[in-house]
Coordinates of N, CA and C in Angstrom, one line a residue:
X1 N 0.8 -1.2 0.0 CA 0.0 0.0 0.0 C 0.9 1.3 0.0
X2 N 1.9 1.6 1.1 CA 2.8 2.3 0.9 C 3.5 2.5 -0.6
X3 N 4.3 1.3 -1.0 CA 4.7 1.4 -1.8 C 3.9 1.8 -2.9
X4 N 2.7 1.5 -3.3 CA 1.9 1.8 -4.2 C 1.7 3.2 -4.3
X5 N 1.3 4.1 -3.1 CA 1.4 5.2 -2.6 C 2.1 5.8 -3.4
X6 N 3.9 6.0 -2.9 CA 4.8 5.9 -3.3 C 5.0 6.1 -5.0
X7 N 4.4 4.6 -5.3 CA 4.7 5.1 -6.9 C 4.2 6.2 -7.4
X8 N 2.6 6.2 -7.0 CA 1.4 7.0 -7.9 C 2.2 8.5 -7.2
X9 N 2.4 8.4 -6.2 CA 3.0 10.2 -6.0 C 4.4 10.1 -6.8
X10 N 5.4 9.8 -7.1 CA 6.1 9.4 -8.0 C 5.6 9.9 -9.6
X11 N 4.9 8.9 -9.9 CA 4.1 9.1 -11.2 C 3.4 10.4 -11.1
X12 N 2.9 11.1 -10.5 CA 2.1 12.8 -10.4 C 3.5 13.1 -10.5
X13 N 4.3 13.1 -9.2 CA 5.4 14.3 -9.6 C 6.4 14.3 -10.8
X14 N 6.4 13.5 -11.5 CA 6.7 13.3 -13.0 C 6.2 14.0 -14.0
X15 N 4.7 13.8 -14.1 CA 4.0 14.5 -14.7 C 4.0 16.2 -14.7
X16 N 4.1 16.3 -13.6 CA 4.0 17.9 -13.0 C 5.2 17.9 -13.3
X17 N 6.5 17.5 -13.1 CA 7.7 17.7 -13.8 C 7.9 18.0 -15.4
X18 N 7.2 17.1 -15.9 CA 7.3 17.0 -17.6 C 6.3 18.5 -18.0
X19 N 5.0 18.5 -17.2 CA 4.0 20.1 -17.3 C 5.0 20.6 -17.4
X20 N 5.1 20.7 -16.7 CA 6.4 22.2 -16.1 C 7.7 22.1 -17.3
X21 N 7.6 21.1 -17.2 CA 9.1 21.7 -18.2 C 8.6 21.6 -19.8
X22 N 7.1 20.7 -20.1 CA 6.7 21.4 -21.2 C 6.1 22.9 -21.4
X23 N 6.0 23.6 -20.3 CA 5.2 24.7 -20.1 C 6.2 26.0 -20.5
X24 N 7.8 25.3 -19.3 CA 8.8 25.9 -19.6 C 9.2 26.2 -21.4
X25 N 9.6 24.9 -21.7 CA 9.8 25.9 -23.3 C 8.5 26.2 -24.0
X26 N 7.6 26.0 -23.9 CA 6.6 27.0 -24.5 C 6.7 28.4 -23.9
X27 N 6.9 28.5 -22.8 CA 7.4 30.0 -22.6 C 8.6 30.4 -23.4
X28 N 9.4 29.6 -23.5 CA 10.8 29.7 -24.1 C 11.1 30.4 -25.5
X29 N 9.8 29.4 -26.4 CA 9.3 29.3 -27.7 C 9.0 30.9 -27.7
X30 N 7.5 31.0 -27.2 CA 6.8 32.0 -27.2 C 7.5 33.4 -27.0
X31 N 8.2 33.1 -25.9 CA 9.5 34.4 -25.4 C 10.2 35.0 -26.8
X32 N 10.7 33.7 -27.1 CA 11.6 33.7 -28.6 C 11.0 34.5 -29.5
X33 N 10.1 33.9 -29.6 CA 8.6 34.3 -30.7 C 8.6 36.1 -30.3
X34 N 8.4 36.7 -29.3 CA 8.0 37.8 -29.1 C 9.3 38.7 -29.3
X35 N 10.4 38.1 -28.8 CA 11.7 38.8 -28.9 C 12.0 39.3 -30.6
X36 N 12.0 38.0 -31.4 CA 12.6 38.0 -33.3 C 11.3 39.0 -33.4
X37 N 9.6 38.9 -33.3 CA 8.8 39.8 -33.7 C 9.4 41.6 -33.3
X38 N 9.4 41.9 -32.0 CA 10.2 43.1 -31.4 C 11.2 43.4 -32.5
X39 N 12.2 42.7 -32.5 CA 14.0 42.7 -33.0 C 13.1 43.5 -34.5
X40 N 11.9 42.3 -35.2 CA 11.8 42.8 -36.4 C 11.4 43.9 -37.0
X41 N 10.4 44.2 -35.8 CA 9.9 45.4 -35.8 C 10.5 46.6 -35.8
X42 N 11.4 46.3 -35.0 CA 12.5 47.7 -34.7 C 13.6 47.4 -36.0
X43 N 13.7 46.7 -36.5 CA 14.4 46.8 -37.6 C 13.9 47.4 -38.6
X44 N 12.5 47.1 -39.0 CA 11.7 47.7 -40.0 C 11.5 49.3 -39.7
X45 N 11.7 50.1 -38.6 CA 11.7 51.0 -38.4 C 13.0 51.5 -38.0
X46 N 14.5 51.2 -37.6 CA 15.4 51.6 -38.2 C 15.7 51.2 -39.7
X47 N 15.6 50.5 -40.4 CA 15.7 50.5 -41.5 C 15.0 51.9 -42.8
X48 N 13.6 51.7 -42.5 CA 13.2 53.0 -42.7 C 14.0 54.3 -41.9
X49 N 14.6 54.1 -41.3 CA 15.1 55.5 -40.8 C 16.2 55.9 -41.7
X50 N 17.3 54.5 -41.5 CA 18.0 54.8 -42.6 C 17.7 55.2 -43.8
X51 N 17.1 54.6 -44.8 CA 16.0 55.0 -46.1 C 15.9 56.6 -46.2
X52 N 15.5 57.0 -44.9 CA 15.4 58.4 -45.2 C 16.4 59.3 -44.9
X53 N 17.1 58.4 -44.1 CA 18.4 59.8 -43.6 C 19.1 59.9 -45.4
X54 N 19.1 58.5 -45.8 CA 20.1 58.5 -47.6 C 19.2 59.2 -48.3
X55 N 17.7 59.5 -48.7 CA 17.4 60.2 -48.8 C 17.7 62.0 -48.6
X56 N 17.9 62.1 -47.4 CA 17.9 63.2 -46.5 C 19.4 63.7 -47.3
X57 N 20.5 62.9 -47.1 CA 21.7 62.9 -47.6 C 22.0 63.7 -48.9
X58 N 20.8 62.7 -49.9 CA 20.9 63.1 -51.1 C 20.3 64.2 -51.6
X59 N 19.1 64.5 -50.4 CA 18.7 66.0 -51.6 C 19.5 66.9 -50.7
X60 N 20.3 66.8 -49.7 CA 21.1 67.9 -49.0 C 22.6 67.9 -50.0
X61 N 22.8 66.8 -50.8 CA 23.9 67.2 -51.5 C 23.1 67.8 -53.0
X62 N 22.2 67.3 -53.2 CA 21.1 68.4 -54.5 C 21.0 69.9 -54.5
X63 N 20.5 70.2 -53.2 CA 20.7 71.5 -52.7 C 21.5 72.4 -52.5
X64 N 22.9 71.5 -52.3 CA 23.9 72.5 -51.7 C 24.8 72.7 -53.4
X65 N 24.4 71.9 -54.2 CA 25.1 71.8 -56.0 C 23.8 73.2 -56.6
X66 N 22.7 72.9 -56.3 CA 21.9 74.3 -56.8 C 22.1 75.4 -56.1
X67 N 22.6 75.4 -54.9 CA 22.6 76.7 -54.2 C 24.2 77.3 -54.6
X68 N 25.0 76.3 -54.5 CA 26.5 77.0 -55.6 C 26.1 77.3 -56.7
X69 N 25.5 76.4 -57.5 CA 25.1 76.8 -59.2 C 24.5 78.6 -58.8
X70 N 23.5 78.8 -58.4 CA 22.8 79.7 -58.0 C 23.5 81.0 -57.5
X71 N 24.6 81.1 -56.7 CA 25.6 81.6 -56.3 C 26.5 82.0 -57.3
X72 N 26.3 81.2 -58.1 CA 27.8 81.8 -59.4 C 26.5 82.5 -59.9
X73 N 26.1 82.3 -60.7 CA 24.5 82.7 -61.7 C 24.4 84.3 -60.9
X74 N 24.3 84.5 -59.6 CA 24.6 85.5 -59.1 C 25.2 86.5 -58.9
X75 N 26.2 85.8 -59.3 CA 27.9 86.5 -59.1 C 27.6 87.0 -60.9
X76 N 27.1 86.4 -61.7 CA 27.1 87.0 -63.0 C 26.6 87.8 -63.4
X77 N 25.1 87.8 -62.6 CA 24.0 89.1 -63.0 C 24.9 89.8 -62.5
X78 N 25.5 89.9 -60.9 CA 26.0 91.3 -60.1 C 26.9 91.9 -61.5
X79 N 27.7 91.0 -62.0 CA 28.9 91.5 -62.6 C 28.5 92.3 -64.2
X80 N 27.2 91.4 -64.7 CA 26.6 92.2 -65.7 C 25.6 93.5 -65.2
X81 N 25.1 93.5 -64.5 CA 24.7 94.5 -64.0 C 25.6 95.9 -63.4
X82 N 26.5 95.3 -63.0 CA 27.5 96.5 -62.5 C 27.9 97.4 -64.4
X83 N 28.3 96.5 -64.6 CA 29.3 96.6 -66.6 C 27.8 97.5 -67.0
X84 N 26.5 97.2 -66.8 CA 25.6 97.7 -67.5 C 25.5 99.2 -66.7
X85 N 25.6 99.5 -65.7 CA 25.8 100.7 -64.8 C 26.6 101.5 -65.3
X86 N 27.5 101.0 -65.4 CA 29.2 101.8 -66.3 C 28.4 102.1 -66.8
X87 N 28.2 101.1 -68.1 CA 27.8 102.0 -69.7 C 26.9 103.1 -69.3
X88 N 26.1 103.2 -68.4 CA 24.8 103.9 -68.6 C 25.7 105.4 -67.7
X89 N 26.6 105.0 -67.1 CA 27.4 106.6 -66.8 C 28.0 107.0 -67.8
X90 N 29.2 106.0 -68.4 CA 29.8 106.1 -69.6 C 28.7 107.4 -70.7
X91 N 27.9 107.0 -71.1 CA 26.5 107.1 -71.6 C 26.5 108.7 -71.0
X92 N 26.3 108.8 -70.2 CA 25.6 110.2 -69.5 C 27.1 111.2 -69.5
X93 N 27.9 110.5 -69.4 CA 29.1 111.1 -69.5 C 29.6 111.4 -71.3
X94 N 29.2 111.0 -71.2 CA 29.2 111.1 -73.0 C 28.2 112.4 -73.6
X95 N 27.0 112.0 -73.0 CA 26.0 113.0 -73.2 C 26.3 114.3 -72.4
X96 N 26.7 114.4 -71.4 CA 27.5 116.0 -71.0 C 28.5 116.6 -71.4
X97 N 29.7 115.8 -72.3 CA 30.4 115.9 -72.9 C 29.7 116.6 -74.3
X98 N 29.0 116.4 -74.9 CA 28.6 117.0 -75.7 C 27.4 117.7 -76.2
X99 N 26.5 117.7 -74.8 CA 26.2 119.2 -74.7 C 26.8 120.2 -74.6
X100 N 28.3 120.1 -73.8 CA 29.1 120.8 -73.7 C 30.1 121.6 -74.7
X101 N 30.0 120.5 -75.8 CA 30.7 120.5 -76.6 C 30.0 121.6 -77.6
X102 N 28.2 121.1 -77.5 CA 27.2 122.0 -78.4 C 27.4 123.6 -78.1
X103 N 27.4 123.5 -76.4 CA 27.4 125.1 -75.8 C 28.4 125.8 -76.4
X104 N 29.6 124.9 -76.6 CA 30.6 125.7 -76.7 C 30.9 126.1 -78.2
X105 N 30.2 124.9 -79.1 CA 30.4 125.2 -80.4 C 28.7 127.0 -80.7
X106 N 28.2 126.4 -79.7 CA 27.1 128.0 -80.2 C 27.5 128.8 -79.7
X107 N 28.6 129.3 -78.7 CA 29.0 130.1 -78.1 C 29.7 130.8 -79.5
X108 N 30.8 129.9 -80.0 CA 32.1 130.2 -81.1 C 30.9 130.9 -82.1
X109 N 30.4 129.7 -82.3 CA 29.4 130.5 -83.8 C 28.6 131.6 -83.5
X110 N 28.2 131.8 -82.2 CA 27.4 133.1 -82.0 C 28.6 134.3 -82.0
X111 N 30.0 134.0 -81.2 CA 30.9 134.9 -81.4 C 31.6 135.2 -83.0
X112 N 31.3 134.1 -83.8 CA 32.1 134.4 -85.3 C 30.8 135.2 -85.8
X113 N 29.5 135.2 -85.9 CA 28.3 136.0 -86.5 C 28.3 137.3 -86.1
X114 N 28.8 137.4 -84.2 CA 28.8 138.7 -84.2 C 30.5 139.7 -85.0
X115 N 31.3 138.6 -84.5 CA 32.6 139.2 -85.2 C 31.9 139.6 -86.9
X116 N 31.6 138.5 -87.6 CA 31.4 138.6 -89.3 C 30.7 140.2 -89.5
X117 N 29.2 140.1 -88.7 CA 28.5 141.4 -88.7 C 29.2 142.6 -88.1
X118 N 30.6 142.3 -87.0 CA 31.0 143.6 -87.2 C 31.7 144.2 -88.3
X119 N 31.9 143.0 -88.8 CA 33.5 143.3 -90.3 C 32.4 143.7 -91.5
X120 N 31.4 143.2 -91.5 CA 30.2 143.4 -92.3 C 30.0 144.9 -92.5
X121 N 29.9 145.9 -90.9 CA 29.0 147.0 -90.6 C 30.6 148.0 -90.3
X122 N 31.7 147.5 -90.3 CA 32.6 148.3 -90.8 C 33.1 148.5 -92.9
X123 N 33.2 147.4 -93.2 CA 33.3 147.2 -94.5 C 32.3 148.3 -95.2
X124 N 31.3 148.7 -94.5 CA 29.8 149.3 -95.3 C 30.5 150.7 -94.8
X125 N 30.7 151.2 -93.7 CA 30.9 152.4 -93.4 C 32.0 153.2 -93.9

């Protein structure tokens, strides 16, 4: 009777042994299972992160090749625009130059008409 006892508690705590340690790796499994899902997850979302930083990368090297291009382009208008400034002094300096030149030529010819008419109104007298 004892020993019978004996067995059958025996035989339970076997069982509850084998539960338990089937229970154990299904926690094991499942643990696993939840950890590679996490890992994957967070991979898929650094991975996307990267995606965009090389994105990010690339239109910041896009930008900084149009904002030099843009920069020279600039430097050209200033430099055509200055040259066109000149001319337009050049230009005005040119045009005072020869109004001056007009004054002075109507000045001469007003003084040779009056000289002529004096040699004119002596010659007569």
């Amino acid at each position: 009777m004892l020993s019978r006892l004996l067995k059958e508690h025996q035989a339970k705590q076997n069982e509850r042994k084998e539960l338990q340690e089937r229970r154990r790796r299904e926690a094991i499994a499942a643990a696993t299972c939840l950890t590679e899902a996490l890992v994957d997850h967070l991979n898929v979302g650094v991975a996307q992160a990267y995606v965009n930083q090389r994105k990010l990368d690339h239109e910041v090297k896009t930008l900084q090749v149009q904002a030099s291009q843009f920069s020279k382009q600039t430097a050209q208008w200033i430099t055509m625009v200055e040259g066109f400034n000149q001319a337009l002094k050049e230009i005005g300096d040119v045009e005072n130059w020869a109004r001056s030149i007009e004054m002075d030529m109507r000045t001469i010819a007003t003084a040779l008409e009056y000289v002529h008419k004096g040699q004119l109104q002596s010659a007569s007298s």
